Amino acid sequence: MQWHIGEACNLKCLHCYQESHTPIQLEYDQLLSILNQYRQLLKKLDVKGHINLTGGEPLCSPHFYKLLEEFKKDSDLYSFSILTNGTLITPEVAEKISSYNPEYVQVSLEGGKRTNDYIRGKGVYKKVGKAIDSLKKFGIFVSISFTATKINCKEFPKVVKFAKKHKVDNVWSDRFIPLGDEKDVELIMDSKETAAYLKLMQAERFKLMQKHSKTRISMYRALQFIFTNDYPYQCTAGDSLLTVMENGDLVPCRRMPIVVGNLLSEDMYELYMNSPTLKMLREDTTPEDCKGCEHETFCKGGLKCLTYALYKDLNHKDVGCTDALYE
Ligand code: SF4
Ligand code: SF4
């Protein structure tokens, strides 16, 4: 479960999905009720879970540490990670977070200093470096998330260089999904840029492996398997992935914002079992134009949220899946 515990954020990034001017923040009792629903869902399904705690900026929520206290009681039931912009992580904060034993902390970076600070705000690049140093000092596994757009897709090597310098454990990247403003569509990479970006990722990954670097680049997202010969990525939205928005809305994935109910008045387990949208996502959603592809049983059309954002239905193969990938 990805859980957006509050909408407040201390930054105003260029391509941010949060457009609201009055940030939503549920009361603690309401958040606790959502957590109880998640606990029940895991128990009823008899599975171990994982929570990605995020925002807004999760550290801006007044309930952040109270929720971590709850998570501490449930370590047998689920693990958790924190997705943050990193700018509020001081050495004291990192030490406090480490006492709750997160599986990892993910910090966002959008390129080299100039590009990152153009997208995320002046001085953010430096703050992220300091945050990572603090997190590493307290033994926390750190992942960097890089969202690739038309603007920054060539800057992946700069992100890797930064990651190595700060002893980051893992670098993760995926393509940008336009969810807000209509002009955001202009930030999507075209098929040639997508192919070049994925090849760049693989080249950087290979270099790190050759040098036996402790920093790794994970390439398990949509279409990335084509370069690693690993198992294809499969969209998990509505299946092993659910997302709870700041107002309690339940959606299959943050990047596929189809509201299936609201957890302030409906029950997570009931929605999971009975929502027509979630049921449809758990069925075979392989698009017609993927039929016959050797990867169709796993990949099933690639980055479904990008398809949904562009066409408002799922019956199209990943727009990045073109011959350019194989050239
Ligand atoms: S493909 Fe998109 S919608 Fe599906 S799980 Fe991945 S990010 Fe979410
Ligand atoms: S054709 Fe469809 S199933 Fe095959 S790799 Fe491309 S997106 Fe995936």
Tab-separated table of C-alpha atoms and ligand atoms in Angstrom:
chain	number	residue	atom	x	y	z
A	1	MET	CA	0.000	0.000	0.000
A	2	GLN	CA	1.247	3.421	-0.930
A	3	TRP	CA	-0.134	5.826	1.638
A	4	HIS	CA	-0.295	9.574	1.134
A	5	ILE	CA	-0.751	10.676	4.741
A	6	GLY	CA	-1.093	14.405	4.050
A	7	GLU	CA	-0.875	16.814	1.164
A	8	ALA	CA	1.357	19.479	2.728
A	9	CYS	CA	4.808	19.870	1.234
A	10	ASN	CA	7.633	22.332	1.773
A	11	LEU	CA	8.559	22.356	-1.955
A	12	LYS	CA	6.727	23.288	-5.152
A	13	CYS	CA	8.190	21.105	-7.867
A	14	LEU	CA	7.633	21.786	-11.543
A	15	HIS	CA	5.922	18.493	-12.411
A	16	CYS	CA	4.344	17.840	-9.021
A	17	TYR	CA	1.163	15.758	-8.953
A	18	GLN	CA	-0.209	17.862	-6.075
A	19	GLU	CA	-2.080	20.820	-7.482
A	20	SER	CA	-4.163	21.816	-4.481
A	21	HIS	CA	-3.499	25.105	-2.678
A	22	THR	CA	-5.059	24.116	0.635
A	23	PRO	CA	-3.301	20.933	1.625
A	24	ILE	CA	-5.546	18.129	2.861
A	25	GLN	CA	-4.687	16.568	6.208
A	26	LEU	CA	-6.912	13.914	7.796
A	27	GLU	CA	-7.231	13.749	11.582
A	28	TYR	CA	-5.101	11.153	13.344
A	29	ASP	CA	-8.161	9.032	14.228
A	30	GLN	CA	-9.108	8.877	10.562
A	31	LEU	CA	-5.587	7.774	9.609
A	32	LEU	CA	-5.664	5.164	12.347
A	33	SER	CA	-8.954	3.836	11.014
A	34	ILE	CA	-7.349	3.464	7.560
A	35	LEU	CA	-4.391	1.655	9.107
A	36	ASN	CA	-6.774	-0.677	10.946
A	37	GLN	CA	-8.505	-1.439	7.658
A	38	TYR	CA	-5.146	-2.307	6.113
A	39	ARG	CA	-4.315	-4.553	9.075
A	40	GLN	CA	-7.656	-6.339	8.592
A	41	LEU	CA	-7.107	-6.707	4.846
A	42	LEU	CA	-3.716	-8.346	5.379
A	43	LYS	CA	-5.114	-10.682	8.023
A	44	LYS	CA	-8.094	-11.686	5.901
A	45	LEU	CA	-5.910	-12.308	2.852
A	46	ASP	CA	-3.263	-13.961	5.042
A	47	VAL	CA	-0.386	-12.062	3.402
A	48	LYS	CA	2.484	-9.937	4.641
A	49	GLY	CA	2.245	-6.334	3.518
A	50	HIS	CA	4.391	-3.311	2.914
A	51	ILE	CA	3.557	0.377	3.316
A	52	ASN	CA	5.226	3.135	1.324
A	53	LEU	CA	4.616	6.175	3.493
A	54	THR	CA	4.524	9.410	1.545
A	55	GLY	CA	2.744	12.759	1.075
A	56	GLY	CA	2.929	15.597	-0.009
A	57	GLU	CA	6.052	15.463	2.036
A	58	PRO	CA	5.394	12.886	4.774
A	59	LEU	CA	7.604	14.732	7.248
A	60	CYS	CA	5.257	17.729	6.963
A	61	SER	CA	2.384	15.671	8.397
A	62	PRO	CA	1.807	16.242	12.127
A	63	HIS	CA	1.009	12.514	12.400
A	64	PHE	CA	4.193	11.132	10.814
A	65	TYR	CA	5.912	9.843	13.976
A	66	LYS	CA	2.668	8.658	15.587
A	67	LEU	CA	2.128	6.417	12.575
A	68	LEU	CA	5.694	5.118	12.795
A	69	GLU	CA	4.921	4.182	16.419
A	70	GLU	CA	1.964	2.130	15.153
A	71	PHE	CA	4.116	0.485	12.472
A	72	LYS	CA	6.549	-0.593	15.178
A	73	LYS	CA	3.800	-2.728	16.754
A	74	ASP	CA	3.096	-4.454	13.420
A	75	SER	CA	6.520	-5.561	12.210
A	76	ASP	CA	5.225	-9.144	11.781
A	77	LEU	CA	2.355	-7.940	9.622
A	78	TYR	CA	4.055	-5.479	7.262
A	79	SER	CA	7.306	-3.659	6.597
A	80	PHE	CA	7.450	-0.007	5.585
A	81	SER	CA	9.479	2.541	3.649
A	82	ILE	CA	9.404	6.319	3.469
A	83	LEU	CA	9.266	8.271	0.200
A	84	THR	CA	10.458	11.820	0.837
A	85	ASN	CA	11.939	14.863	-0.876
A	86	GLY	CA	14.748	14.636	1.682
A	87	THR	CA	14.967	18.319	2.498
A	88	LEU	CA	13.714	17.977	6.085
A	89	ILE	CA	16.064	15.149	7.044
A	90	THR	CA	18.643	16.429	9.509
A	91	PRO	CA	21.037	14.082	11.386
A	92	GLU	CA	18.570	14.108	14.325
A	93	VAL	CA	15.641	13.206	12.063
A	94	ALA	CA	17.673	10.430	10.404
A	95	GLU	CA	18.578	8.986	13.805
A	96	LYS	CA	14.940	9.067	14.902
A	97	ILE	CA	13.758	7.439	11.661
A	98	SER	CA	16.390	4.704	11.996
A	99	SER	CA	14.950	3.765	15.417
A	100	TYR	CA	11.753	2.658	13.629
A	101	ASN	CA	13.689	0.361	11.285
A	102	PRO	CA	12.307	1.269	7.831
A	103	GLU	CA	13.116	-1.102	4.984
A	104	TYR	CA	14.447	1.874	3.041
A	105	VAL	CA	14.097	5.610	2.566
A	106	GLN	CA	13.603	6.848	-0.975
A	107	VAL	CA	14.692	10.363	-1.879
A	108	SER	CA	13.888	12.071	-5.186
A	109	LEU	CA	16.509	13.602	-7.477
A	110	GLU	CA	15.801	14.947	-10.960
A	111	GLY	CA	19.239	15.294	-12.531
A	112	GLY	CA	22.409	17.324	-12.044
A	113	LYS	CA	22.396	20.337	-9.723
A	114	ARG	CA	21.117	22.854	-12.250
A	115	THR	CA	18.291	20.662	-13.595
A	116	ASN	CA	17.296	19.269	-10.202
A	117	ASP	CA	17.056	22.717	-8.668
A	118	TYR	CA	15.200	24.054	-11.730
A	119	ILE	CA	12.595	21.301	-11.221
A	120	ARG	CA	12.550	20.986	-7.418
A	121	GLY	CA	13.741	24.411	-6.213
A	122	LYS	CA	16.958	26.269	-5.416
A	123	GLY	CA	19.272	24.575	-2.937
A	124	VAL	CA	17.399	21.244	-2.959
A	125	TYR	CA	20.266	19.303	-4.606
A	126	LYS	CA	22.622	20.178	-1.773
A	127	LYS	CA	20.041	19.419	0.911
A	128	VAL	CA	19.346	16.000	-0.624
A	129	GLY	CA	23.071	15.171	-0.477
A	130	LYS	CA	23.201	16.106	3.195
A	131	ALA	CA	20.031	14.133	3.944
A	132	ILE	CA	21.458	11.023	2.309
A	133	ASP	CA	24.728	11.362	4.246
A	134	SER	CA	22.710	11.518	7.481
A	135	LEU	CA	20.559	8.527	6.561
A	136	LYS	CA	23.642	6.489	5.629
A	137	LYS	CA	25.340	7.479	8.897
A	138	PHE	CA	22.530	5.712	10.738
A	139	GLY	CA	22.670	2.615	8.540
A	140	ILE	CA	19.496	3.218	6.557
A	141	PHE	CA	19.167	1.691	3.080
A	142	VAL	CA	18.766	4.653	0.706
A	143	SER	CA	17.230	4.637	-2.726
A	144	ILE	CA	17.193	7.552	-5.177
A	145	SER	CA	14.170	7.975	-7.403
A	146	PHE	CA	14.655	9.674	-10.770
A	147	THR	CA	11.558	10.535	-12.825
A	148	ALA	CA	12.557	10.790	-16.485
A	149	THR	CA	11.027	13.557	-18.618
A	150	LYS	CA	11.901	15.256	-21.884
A	151	ILE	CA	13.821	17.838	-19.843
A	152	ASN	CA	16.065	15.604	-17.755
A	153	CYS	CA	16.254	12.202	-19.473
A	154	LYS	CA	19.896	12.690	-20.533
A	155	GLU	CA	20.954	13.465	-16.972
A	156	PHE	CA	20.743	9.949	-15.618
A	157	PRO	CA	24.580	9.588	-15.489
A	158	LYS	CA	24.750	12.718	-13.291
A	159	VAL	CA	22.290	11.138	-10.875
A	160	VAL	CA	24.390	7.974	-10.769
A	161	LYS	CA	27.538	10.018	-10.091
A	162	PHE	CA	25.763	11.764	-7.207
A	163	ALA	CA	24.513	8.413	-5.900
A	164	LYS	CA	28.032	6.950	-5.886
A	165	LYS	CA	29.442	10.001	-4.136
A	166	HIS	CA	26.861	9.746	-1.354
A	167	LYS	CA	27.049	5.935	-1.090
A	168	VAL	CA	23.414	5.484	-2.089
A	169	ASP	CA	22.384	1.819	-2.192
A	170	ASN	CA	19.998	1.870	-5.100
A	171	VAL	CA	18.984	4.099	-7.997
A	172	TRP	CA	15.487	3.651	-9.352
A	173	SER	CA	13.970	5.368	-12.331
A	174	ASP	CA	10.762	5.373	-14.300
A	175	ARG	CA	9.072	7.521	-16.887
A	176	PHE	CA	6.998	10.574	-15.982
A	177	ILE	CA	3.206	10.173	-16.013
A	178	PRO	CA	1.169	13.343	-16.699
A	179	LEU	CA	-1.625	13.593	-14.141
A	180	GLY	CA	-2.291	17.268	-13.602
A	181	ASP	CA	-1.948	20.115	-16.024
A	182	GLU	CA	-2.609	19.493	-19.733
A	183	LYS	CA	0.785	20.976	-20.587
A	184	ASP	CA	2.448	18.171	-18.575
A	185	VAL	CA	1.915	15.951	-21.636
A	186	GLU	CA	4.750	17.925	-23.218
A	187	LEU	CA	7.131	16.465	-20.626
A	188	ILE	CA	6.623	12.888	-21.861
A	189	MET	CA	9.591	11.493	-23.772
A	190	ASP	CA	8.935	10.407	-27.345
A	191	SER	CA	9.777	6.868	-28.442
A	192	LYS	CA	13.354	7.726	-29.506
A	193	GLU	CA	14.031	9.520	-26.230
A	194	THR	CA	12.537	6.612	-24.281
A	195	ALA	CA	14.792	4.134	-26.082
A	196	ALA	CA	17.863	6.335	-25.550
A	197	TYR	CA	17.054	6.796	-21.840
A	198	LEU	CA	16.642	3.053	-21.273
A	199	LYS	CA	19.901	2.342	-23.101
A	200	LEU	CA	21.634	4.982	-20.998
A	201	MET	CA	20.338	3.326	-17.836
A	202	GLN	CA	21.635	-0.033	-18.947
A	203	ALA	CA	25.071	1.406	-19.876
A	204	GLU	CA	25.366	3.057	-16.434
A	205	ARG	CA	24.238	-0.116	-14.741
A	206	PHE	CA	26.811	-2.158	-16.589
A	207	LYS	CA	29.591	0.286	-15.629
A	208	LEU	CA	28.690	0.029	-11.927
A	209	MET	CA	28.604	-3.755	-12.099
A	210	GLN	CA	32.004	-3.864	-13.781
A	211	LYS	CA	33.446	-1.707	-11.000
A	212	HIS	CA	31.748	-3.832	-8.309
A	213	SER	CA	30.188	-0.662	-6.992
A	214	LYS	CA	27.981	-0.909	-3.906
A	215	THR	CA	25.547	1.455	-5.612
A	216	ARG	CA	23.125	-0.460	-7.798
A	217	ILE	CA	20.728	0.573	-10.517
A	218	SER	CA	17.521	-1.416	-10.408
A	219	MET	CA	15.911	-1.941	-13.800
A	220	TYR	CA	12.711	-3.801	-13.125
A	221	ARG	CA	10.208	-1.179	-14.270
A	222	ALA	CA	8.147	-1.330	-17.468
A	223	LEU	CA	10.200	-2.089	-20.626
A	224	GLN	CA	13.468	-1.988	-18.649
A	225	PHE	CA	13.599	-5.809	-18.705
A	226	ILE	CA	14.243	-5.664	-22.451
A	227	PHE	CA	17.785	-4.517	-21.623
A	228	THR	CA	18.427	-6.763	-18.632
A	229	ASN	CA	16.897	-10.003	-19.925
A	230	ASP	CA	15.230	-10.230	-16.520
A	231	TYR	CA	11.581	-11.093	-15.896
A	232	PRO	CA	9.304	-8.459	-17.458
A	233	TYR	CA	7.711	-5.891	-15.188
A	234	GLN	CA	4.045	-6.400	-14.554
A	235	CYS	CA	1.687	-3.649	-13.485
A	236	THR	CA	0.483	-4.532	-9.982
A	237	ALA	CA	-2.087	-1.733	-9.642
A	238	GLY	CA	-5.248	-3.029	-7.983
A	239	ASP	CA	-3.666	-6.418	-7.381
A	240	SER	CA	-0.721	-6.369	-4.954
A	241	LEU	CA	-0.705	-2.554	-5.023
A	242	LEU	CA	-3.301	-0.176	-3.606
A	243	THR	CA	-2.891	3.530	-2.957
A	244	VAL	CA	-4.620	5.632	-0.353
A	245	MET	CA	-4.789	9.319	-1.173
A	246	GLU	CA	-4.626	12.219	1.302
A	247	ASN	CA	-8.446	12.422	1.584
A	248	GLY	CA	-8.901	8.671	2.086
A	249	ASP	CA	-9.717	7.909	-1.556
A	250	LEU	CA	-8.622	4.448	-2.621
A	251	VAL	CA	-7.041	4.232	-6.091
A	252	PRO	CA	-5.218	1.318	-7.763
A	253	CYS	CA	-1.947	3.272	-8.017
A	254	ARG	CA	-0.893	6.901	-7.514
A	255	ARG	CA	-0.096	6.998	-11.189
A	256	MET	CA	-3.486	5.524	-12.150
A	257	PRO	CA	-5.869	7.777	-10.197
A	258	ILE	CA	-9.195	6.007	-10.739
A	259	VAL	CA	-11.079	6.470	-7.446
A	260	VAL	CA	-12.745	3.210	-6.411
A	261	GLY	CA	-14.078	4.396	-3.040
A	262	ASN	CA	-13.262	6.388	0.072
A	263	LEU	CA	-11.992	4.723	3.222
A	264	LEU	CA	-13.658	7.230	5.538
A	265	SER	CA	-17.014	5.679	4.656
A	266	GLU	CA	-16.149	2.401	2.913
A	267	ASP	CA	-14.065	-0.613	3.884
A	268	MET	CA	-10.730	-1.388	2.226
A	269	TYR	CA	-11.211	-5.160	2.174
A	270	GLU	CA	-14.714	-4.898	0.700
A	271	LEU	CA	-13.485	-2.488	-1.977
A	272	TYR	CA	-10.488	-4.678	-2.740
A	273	MET	CA	-12.703	-7.724	-3.223
A	274	ASN	CA	-15.669	-6.105	-4.976
A	275	SER	CA	-14.639	-2.943	-6.846
A	276	PRO	CA	-15.306	-3.533	-10.584
A	277	THR	CA	-12.206	-1.451	-11.438
A	278	LEU	CA	-9.903	-3.455	-9.183
A	279	LYS	CA	-11.422	-6.711	-10.373
A	280	MET	CA	-10.931	-5.637	-13.991
A	281	LEU	CA	-7.268	-4.781	-13.287
A	282	ARG	CA	-6.731	-8.232	-11.799
A	283	GLU	CA	-8.124	-9.843	-14.938
A	284	ASP	CA	-6.192	-10.101	-18.192
A	285	THR	CA	-5.713	-6.534	-19.396
A	286	THR	CA	-3.327	-7.364	-22.236
A	287	PRO	CA	-4.021	-4.882	-25.069
A	288	GLU	CA	-4.942	-6.162	-28.515
A	289	ASP	CA	-1.772	-4.754	-30.056
A	290	CYS	CA	0.410	-6.765	-27.636
A	291	LYS	CA	-1.087	-10.065	-28.739
A	292	GLY	CA	1.612	-12.261	-30.203
A	293	CYS	CA	4.461	-10.498	-28.399
A	294	GLU	CA	6.767	-12.960	-26.648
A	295	HIS	CA	6.415	-10.938	-23.390
A	296	GLU	CA	2.635	-10.569	-23.412
A	297	THR	CA	1.927	-12.939	-20.508
A	298	PHE	CA	4.114	-10.953	-18.119
A	299	CYS	CA	4.429	-7.441	-19.496
A	300	LYS	CA	0.762	-7.175	-20.540
A	301	GLY	CA	1.235	-3.780	-22.146
A	302	GLY	CA	3.943	-2.194	-19.989
A	303	LEU	CA	3.370	1.109	-18.216
A	304	LYS	CA	-0.421	0.985	-17.923
A	305	CYS	CA	-0.668	4.297	-16.091
A	306	LEU	CA	0.967	6.071	-19.040
A	307	THR	CA	-1.463	4.349	-21.407
A	308	TYR	CA	-4.359	5.377	-19.171
A	309	ALA	CA	-3.112	8.967	-18.905
A	310	LEU	CA	-2.866	9.249	-22.692
A	311	TYR	CA	-5.943	7.319	-23.854
A	312	LYS	CA	-8.197	6.973	-20.767
A	313	ASP	CA	-8.386	3.246	-21.424
A	314	LEU	CA	-5.939	0.369	-21.135
A	315	ASN	CA	-6.290	-1.281	-24.525
A	316	HIS	CA	-3.075	0.110	-26.042
A	317	LYS	CA	0.456	-1.164	-25.762
A	318	ASP	CA	3.056	0.941	-23.951
A	319	VAL	CA	3.770	4.008	-26.129
A	320	GLY	CA	7.478	3.516	-25.452
A	321	CYS	CA	7.431	0.002	-26.902
A	322	THR	CA	8.661	0.625	-30.447
A	323	ASP	CA	11.345	-0.704	-32.776
A	324	ALA	CA	13.651	2.054	-31.433
A	325	LEU	CA	14.227	-0.144	-28.357
A	326	TYR	CA	15.874	-2.797	-30.478
A	327	GLU	CA	17.943	-0.586	-32.789
B	1	SF4	S1	2.465	0.395	-14.443
B	1	SF4	FE1	1.860	2.375	-13.580
B	1	SF4	S2	-0.172	1.970	-12.720
B	1	SF4	FE2	0.821	0.004	-12.947
B	1	SF4	S3	1.827	-0.350	-10.965
B	1	SF4	FE3	3.338	0.545	-12.358
B	1	SF4	S4	3.282	2.712	-11.860
B	1	SF4	FE4	1.359	1.826	-11.067
B	2	SF4	S1	4.389	-5.412	-27.211
B	2	SF4	FE1	3.223	-5.141	-25.314
B	2	SF4	S2	3.658	-6.977	-24.094
B	2	SF4	FE2	5.242	-6.834	-25.661
B	2	SF4	S3	6.951	-5.731	-24.691
B	2	SF4	FE3	5.697	-4.209	-25.793
B	2	SF4	S4	4.269	-3.448	-24.278
B	2	SF4	FE4	5.114	-5.368	-23.450
